[in-house]
Short mmCIF file of C-alpha atoms and ligand atoms in Angstrom, two decimals:
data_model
loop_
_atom_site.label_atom_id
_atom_site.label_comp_id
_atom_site.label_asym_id
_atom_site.label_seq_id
_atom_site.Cartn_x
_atom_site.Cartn_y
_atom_site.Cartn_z
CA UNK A 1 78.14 104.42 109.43
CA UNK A 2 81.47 104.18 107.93
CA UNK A 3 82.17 105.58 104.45
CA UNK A 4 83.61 103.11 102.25
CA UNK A 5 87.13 103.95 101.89
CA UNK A 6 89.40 103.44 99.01
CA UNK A 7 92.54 101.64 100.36
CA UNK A 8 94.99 102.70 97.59
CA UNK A 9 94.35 106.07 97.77
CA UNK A 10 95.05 106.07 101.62
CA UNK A 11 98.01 103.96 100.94
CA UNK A 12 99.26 106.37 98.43
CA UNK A 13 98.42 109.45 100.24
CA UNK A 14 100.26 108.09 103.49
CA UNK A 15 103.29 107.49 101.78
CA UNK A 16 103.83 110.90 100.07
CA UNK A 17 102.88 112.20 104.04
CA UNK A 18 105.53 110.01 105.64
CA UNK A 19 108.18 110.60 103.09
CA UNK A 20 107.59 114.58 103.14
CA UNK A 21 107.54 114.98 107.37
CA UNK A 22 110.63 113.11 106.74
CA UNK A 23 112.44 115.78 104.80
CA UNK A 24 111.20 118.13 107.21
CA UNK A 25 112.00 116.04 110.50
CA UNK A 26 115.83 115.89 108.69
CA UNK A 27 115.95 119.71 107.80
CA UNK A 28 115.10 120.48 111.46
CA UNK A 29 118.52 119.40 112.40
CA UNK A 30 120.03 122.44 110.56
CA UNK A 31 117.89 124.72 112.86
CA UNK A 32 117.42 124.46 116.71
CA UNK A 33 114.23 123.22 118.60
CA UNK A 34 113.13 123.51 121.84
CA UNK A 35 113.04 120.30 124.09
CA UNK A 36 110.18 119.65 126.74
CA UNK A 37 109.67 116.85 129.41
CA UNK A 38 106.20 115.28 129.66
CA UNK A 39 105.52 112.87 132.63
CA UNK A 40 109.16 112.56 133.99
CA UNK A 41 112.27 114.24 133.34
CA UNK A 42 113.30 111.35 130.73
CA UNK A 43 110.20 111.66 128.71
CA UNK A 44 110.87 114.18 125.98
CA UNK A 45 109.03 116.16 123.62
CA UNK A 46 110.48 118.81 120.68
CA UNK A 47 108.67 121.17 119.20
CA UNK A 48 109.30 118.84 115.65
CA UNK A 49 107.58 116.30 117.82
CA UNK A 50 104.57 118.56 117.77
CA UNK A 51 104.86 120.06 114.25
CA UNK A 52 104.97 116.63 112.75
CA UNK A 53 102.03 115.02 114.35
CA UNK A 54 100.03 118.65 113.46
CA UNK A 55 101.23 118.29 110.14
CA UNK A 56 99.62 114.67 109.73
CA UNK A 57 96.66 115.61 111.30
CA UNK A 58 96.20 118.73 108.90
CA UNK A 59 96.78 116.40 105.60
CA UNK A 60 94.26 113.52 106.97
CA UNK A 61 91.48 116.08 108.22
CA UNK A 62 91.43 117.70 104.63
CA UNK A 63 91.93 114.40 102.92
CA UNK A 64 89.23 112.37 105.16
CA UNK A 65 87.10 114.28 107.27
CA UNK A 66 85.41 110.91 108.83
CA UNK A 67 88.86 109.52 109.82
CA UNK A 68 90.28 109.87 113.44
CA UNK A 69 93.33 110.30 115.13
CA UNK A 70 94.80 108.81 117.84
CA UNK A 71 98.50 110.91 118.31
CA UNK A 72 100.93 111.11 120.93
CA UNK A 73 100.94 114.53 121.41
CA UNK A 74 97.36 115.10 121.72
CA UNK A 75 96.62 116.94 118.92
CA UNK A 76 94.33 114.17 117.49
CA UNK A 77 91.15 113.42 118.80
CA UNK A 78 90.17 111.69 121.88
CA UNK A 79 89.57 108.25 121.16
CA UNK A 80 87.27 105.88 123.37
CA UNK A 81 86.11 103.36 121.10
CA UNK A 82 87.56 101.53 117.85
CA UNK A 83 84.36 102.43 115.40
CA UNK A 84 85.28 103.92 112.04
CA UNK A 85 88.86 104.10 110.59
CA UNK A 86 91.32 105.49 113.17
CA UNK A 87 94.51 106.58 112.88
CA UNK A 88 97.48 105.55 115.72
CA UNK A 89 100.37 108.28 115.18
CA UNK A 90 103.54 108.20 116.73
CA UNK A 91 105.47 111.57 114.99
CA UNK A 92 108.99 110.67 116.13
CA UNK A 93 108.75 107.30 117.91
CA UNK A 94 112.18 107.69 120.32
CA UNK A 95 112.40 110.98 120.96
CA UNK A 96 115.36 110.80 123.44
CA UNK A 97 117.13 109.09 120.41
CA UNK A 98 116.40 111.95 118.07
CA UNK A 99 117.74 114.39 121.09
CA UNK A 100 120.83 112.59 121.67
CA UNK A 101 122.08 110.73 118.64
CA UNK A 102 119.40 112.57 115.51
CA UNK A 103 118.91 109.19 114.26
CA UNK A 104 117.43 105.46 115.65
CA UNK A 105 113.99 106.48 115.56
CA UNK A 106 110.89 106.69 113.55
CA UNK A 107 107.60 108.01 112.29
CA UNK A 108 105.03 105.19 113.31
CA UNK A 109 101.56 105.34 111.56
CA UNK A 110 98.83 102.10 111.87
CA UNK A 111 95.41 103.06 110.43
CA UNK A 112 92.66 100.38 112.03
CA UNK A 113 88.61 100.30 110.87
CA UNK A 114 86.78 98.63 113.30
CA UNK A 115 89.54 97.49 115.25
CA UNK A 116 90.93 95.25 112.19
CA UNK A 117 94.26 96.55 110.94
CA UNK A 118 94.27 98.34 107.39
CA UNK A 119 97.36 99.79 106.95
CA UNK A 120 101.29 100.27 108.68
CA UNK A 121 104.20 102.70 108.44
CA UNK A 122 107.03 102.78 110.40
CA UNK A 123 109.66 105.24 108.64
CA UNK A 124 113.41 104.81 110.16
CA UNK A 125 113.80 108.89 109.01
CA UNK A 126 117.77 109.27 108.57
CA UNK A 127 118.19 105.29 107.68
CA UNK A 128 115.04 106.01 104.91
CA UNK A 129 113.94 102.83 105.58
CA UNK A 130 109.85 102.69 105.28
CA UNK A 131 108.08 99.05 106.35
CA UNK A 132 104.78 99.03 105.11
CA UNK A 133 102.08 97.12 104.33
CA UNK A 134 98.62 97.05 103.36
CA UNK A 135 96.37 93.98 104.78
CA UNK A 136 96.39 90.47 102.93
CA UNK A 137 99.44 91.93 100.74
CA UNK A 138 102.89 90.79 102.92
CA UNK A 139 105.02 93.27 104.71
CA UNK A 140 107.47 95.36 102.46
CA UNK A 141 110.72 97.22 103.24
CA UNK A 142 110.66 100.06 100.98
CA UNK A 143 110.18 98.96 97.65
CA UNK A 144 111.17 95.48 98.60
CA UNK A 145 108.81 92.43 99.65
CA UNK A 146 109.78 90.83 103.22
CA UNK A 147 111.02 87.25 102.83
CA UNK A 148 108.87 85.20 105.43
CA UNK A 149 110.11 84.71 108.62
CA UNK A 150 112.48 82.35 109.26
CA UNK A 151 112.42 79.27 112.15
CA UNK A 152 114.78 79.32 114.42
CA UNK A 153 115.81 77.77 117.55
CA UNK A 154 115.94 79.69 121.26
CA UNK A 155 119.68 79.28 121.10
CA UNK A 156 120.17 81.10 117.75
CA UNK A 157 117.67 83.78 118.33
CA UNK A 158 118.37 87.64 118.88
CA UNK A 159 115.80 89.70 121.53
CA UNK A 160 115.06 92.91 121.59
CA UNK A 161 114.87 94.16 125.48
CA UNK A 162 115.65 97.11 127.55
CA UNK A 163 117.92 95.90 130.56
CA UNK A 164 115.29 97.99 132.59
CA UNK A 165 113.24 94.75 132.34
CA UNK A 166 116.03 92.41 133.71
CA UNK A 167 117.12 94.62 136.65
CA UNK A 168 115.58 95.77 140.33
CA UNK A 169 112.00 97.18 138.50
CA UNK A 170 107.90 97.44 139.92
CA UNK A 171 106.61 96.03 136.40
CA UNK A 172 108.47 92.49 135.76
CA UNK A 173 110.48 89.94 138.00
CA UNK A 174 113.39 89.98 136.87
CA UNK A 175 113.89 86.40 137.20
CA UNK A 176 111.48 86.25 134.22
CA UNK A 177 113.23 87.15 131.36
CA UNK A 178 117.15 86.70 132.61
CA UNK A 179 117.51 83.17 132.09
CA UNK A 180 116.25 83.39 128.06
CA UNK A 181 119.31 85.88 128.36
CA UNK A 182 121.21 82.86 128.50
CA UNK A 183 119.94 80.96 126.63
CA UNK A 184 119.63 83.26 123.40
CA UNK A 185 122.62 83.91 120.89
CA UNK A 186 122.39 87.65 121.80
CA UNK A 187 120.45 91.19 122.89
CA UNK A 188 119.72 94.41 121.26
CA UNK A 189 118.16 97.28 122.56
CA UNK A 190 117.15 100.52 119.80
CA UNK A 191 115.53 102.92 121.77
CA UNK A 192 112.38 103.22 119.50
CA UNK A 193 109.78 100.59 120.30
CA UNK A 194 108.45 101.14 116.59
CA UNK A 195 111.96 100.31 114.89
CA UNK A 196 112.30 97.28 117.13
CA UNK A 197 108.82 95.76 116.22
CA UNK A 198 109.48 96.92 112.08
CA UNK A 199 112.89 94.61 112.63
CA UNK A 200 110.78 91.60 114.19
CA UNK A 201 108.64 92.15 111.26
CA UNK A 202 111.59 92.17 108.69
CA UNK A 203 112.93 89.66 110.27
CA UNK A 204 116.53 90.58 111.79
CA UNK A 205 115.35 90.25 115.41
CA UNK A 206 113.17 87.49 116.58
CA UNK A 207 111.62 88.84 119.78
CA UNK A 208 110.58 92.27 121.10
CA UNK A 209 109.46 92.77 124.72
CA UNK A 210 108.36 96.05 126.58
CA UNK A 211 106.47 96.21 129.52
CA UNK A 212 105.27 99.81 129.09
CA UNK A 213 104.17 100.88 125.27
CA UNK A 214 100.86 102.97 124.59
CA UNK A 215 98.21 102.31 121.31
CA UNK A 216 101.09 105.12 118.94
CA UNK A 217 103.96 103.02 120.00
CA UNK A 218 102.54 99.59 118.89
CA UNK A 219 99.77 100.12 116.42
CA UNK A 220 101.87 99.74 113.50
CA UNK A 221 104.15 97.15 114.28
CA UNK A 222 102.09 94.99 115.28
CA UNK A 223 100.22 94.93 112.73
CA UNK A 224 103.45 94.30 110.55
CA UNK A 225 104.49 91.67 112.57
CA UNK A 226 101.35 89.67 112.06
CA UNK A 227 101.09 90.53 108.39
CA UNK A 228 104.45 88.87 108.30
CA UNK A 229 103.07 85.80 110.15
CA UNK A 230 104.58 86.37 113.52
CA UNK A 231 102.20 86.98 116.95
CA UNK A 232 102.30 90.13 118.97
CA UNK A 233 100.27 89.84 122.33
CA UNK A 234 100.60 91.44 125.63
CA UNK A 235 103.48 89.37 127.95
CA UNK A 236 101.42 87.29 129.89
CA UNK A 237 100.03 86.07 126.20
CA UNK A 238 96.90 88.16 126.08
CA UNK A 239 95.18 90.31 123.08
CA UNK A 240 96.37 93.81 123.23
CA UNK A 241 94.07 96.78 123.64
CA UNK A 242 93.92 99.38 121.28
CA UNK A 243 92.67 101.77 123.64
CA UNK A 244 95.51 101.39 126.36
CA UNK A 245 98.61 101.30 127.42
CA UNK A 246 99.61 97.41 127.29
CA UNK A 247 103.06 94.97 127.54
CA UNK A 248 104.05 94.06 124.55
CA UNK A 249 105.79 90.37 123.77
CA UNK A 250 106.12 90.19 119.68
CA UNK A 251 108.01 87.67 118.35
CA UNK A 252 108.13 85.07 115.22
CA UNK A 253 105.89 82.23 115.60
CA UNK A 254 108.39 79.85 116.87
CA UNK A 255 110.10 82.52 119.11
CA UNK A 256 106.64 83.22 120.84
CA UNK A 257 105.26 80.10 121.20
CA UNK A 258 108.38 78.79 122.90
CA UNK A 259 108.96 81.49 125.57
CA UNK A 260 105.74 81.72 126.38
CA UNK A 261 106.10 78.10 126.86
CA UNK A 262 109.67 77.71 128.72
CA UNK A 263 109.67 80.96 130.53
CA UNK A 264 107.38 83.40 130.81
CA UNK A 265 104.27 80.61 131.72
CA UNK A 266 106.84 78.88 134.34
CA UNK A 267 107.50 82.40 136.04
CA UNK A 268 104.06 83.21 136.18
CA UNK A 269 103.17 79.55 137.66
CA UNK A 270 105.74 80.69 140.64
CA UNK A 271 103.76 83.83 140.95
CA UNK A 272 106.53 85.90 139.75
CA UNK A 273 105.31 89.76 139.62
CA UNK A 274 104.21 91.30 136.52
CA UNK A 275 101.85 94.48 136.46
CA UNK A 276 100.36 96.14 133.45
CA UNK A 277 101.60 99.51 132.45
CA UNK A 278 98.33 101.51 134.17
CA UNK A 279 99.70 100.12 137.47
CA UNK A 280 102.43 101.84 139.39
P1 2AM B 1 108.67 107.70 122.53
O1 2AM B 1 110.10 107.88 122.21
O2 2AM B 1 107.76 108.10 121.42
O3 2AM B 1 108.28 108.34 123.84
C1 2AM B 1 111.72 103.58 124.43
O4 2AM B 1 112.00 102.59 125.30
C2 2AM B 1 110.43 103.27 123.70
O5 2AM B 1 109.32 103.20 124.58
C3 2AM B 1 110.08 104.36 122.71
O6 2AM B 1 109.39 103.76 121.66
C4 2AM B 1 109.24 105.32 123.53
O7 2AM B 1 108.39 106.11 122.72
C5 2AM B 1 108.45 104.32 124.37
N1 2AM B 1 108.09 104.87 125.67
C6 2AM B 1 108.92 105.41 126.57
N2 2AM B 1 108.27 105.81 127.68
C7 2AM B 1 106.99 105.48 127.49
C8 2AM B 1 105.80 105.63 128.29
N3 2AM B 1 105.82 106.19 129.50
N4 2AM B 1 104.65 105.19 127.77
C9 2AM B 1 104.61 104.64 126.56
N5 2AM B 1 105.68 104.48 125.75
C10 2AM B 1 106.86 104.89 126.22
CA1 CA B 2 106.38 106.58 120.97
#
């Protein structure tokens, strides 16, 4: 049985969490860290990596001993089902960002009971912008309610995508996604998966697609982008699992429904590749 759980408090308490690893994730560039690689030599980890998820995890454990935690670095606990409230942490969502450049990425927190989205955080650290929102309430940027999201045509739209997903790669044909390239008014590509679904959310991109983002990555943004009336499913237009790695196509309602419609549905008719992120 789940305790009943008093929303504002967790609200509240999450926010004075965020906003404190903050100041410490931004006084750790006066000092020198150590940086690790994880599953390839690309796929970083820092010791503030570390020290920020075990922070979190210290504060929630004390706070709610019935919660769980489902972190990127492994220091939560091992999570095979969606009973009770859980907790998707991402400490520093685009960690070779925060190597390279000490800014573009972001504390990513989505906090889930029963599978049903409660709460989001994402916390752009050195822009201090915080999205948030609490279900049934809208999305806000900092202290600031989101404006819905707008309408707008293919040709006037701006995607977020990594060029990975548009040149030689095993997870998507290329020919999938290159002619919307064309067709769009332009590209971006951040780094963090978490800042690119808060801006879908907040409206200054209108699509997001990744063919390779675990339950930390996209826990919290997606459940921003649908608290701000936009869809976020899996590419080939299925509900994402909270339990696995998945694709990822987010976009407003509009931008969604129409690519699905004009180009990703049409390359998947011509049997045009596309694997799921557990598949080499
Ligand atoms: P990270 O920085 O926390 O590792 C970069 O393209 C985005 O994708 C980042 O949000 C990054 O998260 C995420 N990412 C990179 N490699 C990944 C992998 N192998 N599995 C899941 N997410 C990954
Ligand atoms: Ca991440």
């Amino acid at each position: 049985m789940t305790q009943h759980t008093n929303w504002d408090n967790v609200y509240e308490d999450a926010i004075r969490w965020i906003r404190e690893a903050g100041q410490e994730i931004m006084a750790s560039f006066r000092t020198s860290f150590n940086i690790d690689t994880k599953s390839n030599p690309n796929d970083l980890v820092t010791d503030i990596d570390k020290q920020t998820e075990k922070f979190f995890i210290e504060k929630i454990k004390e706070a709610y001993p019935s919660h769980r935690i489902m972190g990127e670095e492994g220091f939560g606990d091992n999570i095979e089902q969606l009973n009770g409230v859980i907790w998707f942490l991402d400490p520093i969502d685009g960690t070779m960002n925060f190597v390279h450049q000490q800014t573009n990425f972001a504390i990513s927190i989505g906090i889930y009971e029963e599978g049903v989205g409660k709460l989001a955080f994402i916390y752009d650290v050195t822009k201090d912008e915080l999205y948030h929102c609490k279900k049934g309430s809208g999305v806000f940027l900092n202290d600031e309610k989101i404006k819905p999201l707008k309408t707008t045509n293919l040709s006037e739209s701006l995607l977020a995508i990594n060029a990975t997903w548009v040149t030689e790669n095993h997870r998507i044909d290329p020919r999938t996604f290159s002619p919307l390239l064309k067709k769009i008014r332009g590209t971006r590509s951040y780094g963090s998966a978490a800042i690119e679904l808060a801006y879908v959310a907040a409206g200054r991109l209108d699509g997001y697609v990744s063919l390779r983002l675990a339950p930390w990555d996209f826990a919290a943004g997606k459940m921003l982008i649908e608290e701000g009336g936009g869809i976020c499913t899996t590419v080939d237009n299925k509900e994402i699992d909270l339990l696995d790695k998945n694709t990822i196509f987010a976009g407003t309602e509009l931008f969604h429904t129409e690519v699905q419609k004009e180009y990703i549905q049409p390359a998947l008719d011509q049997n045009y590749y596309l694997r799921t992120p557990s598949s080499r």
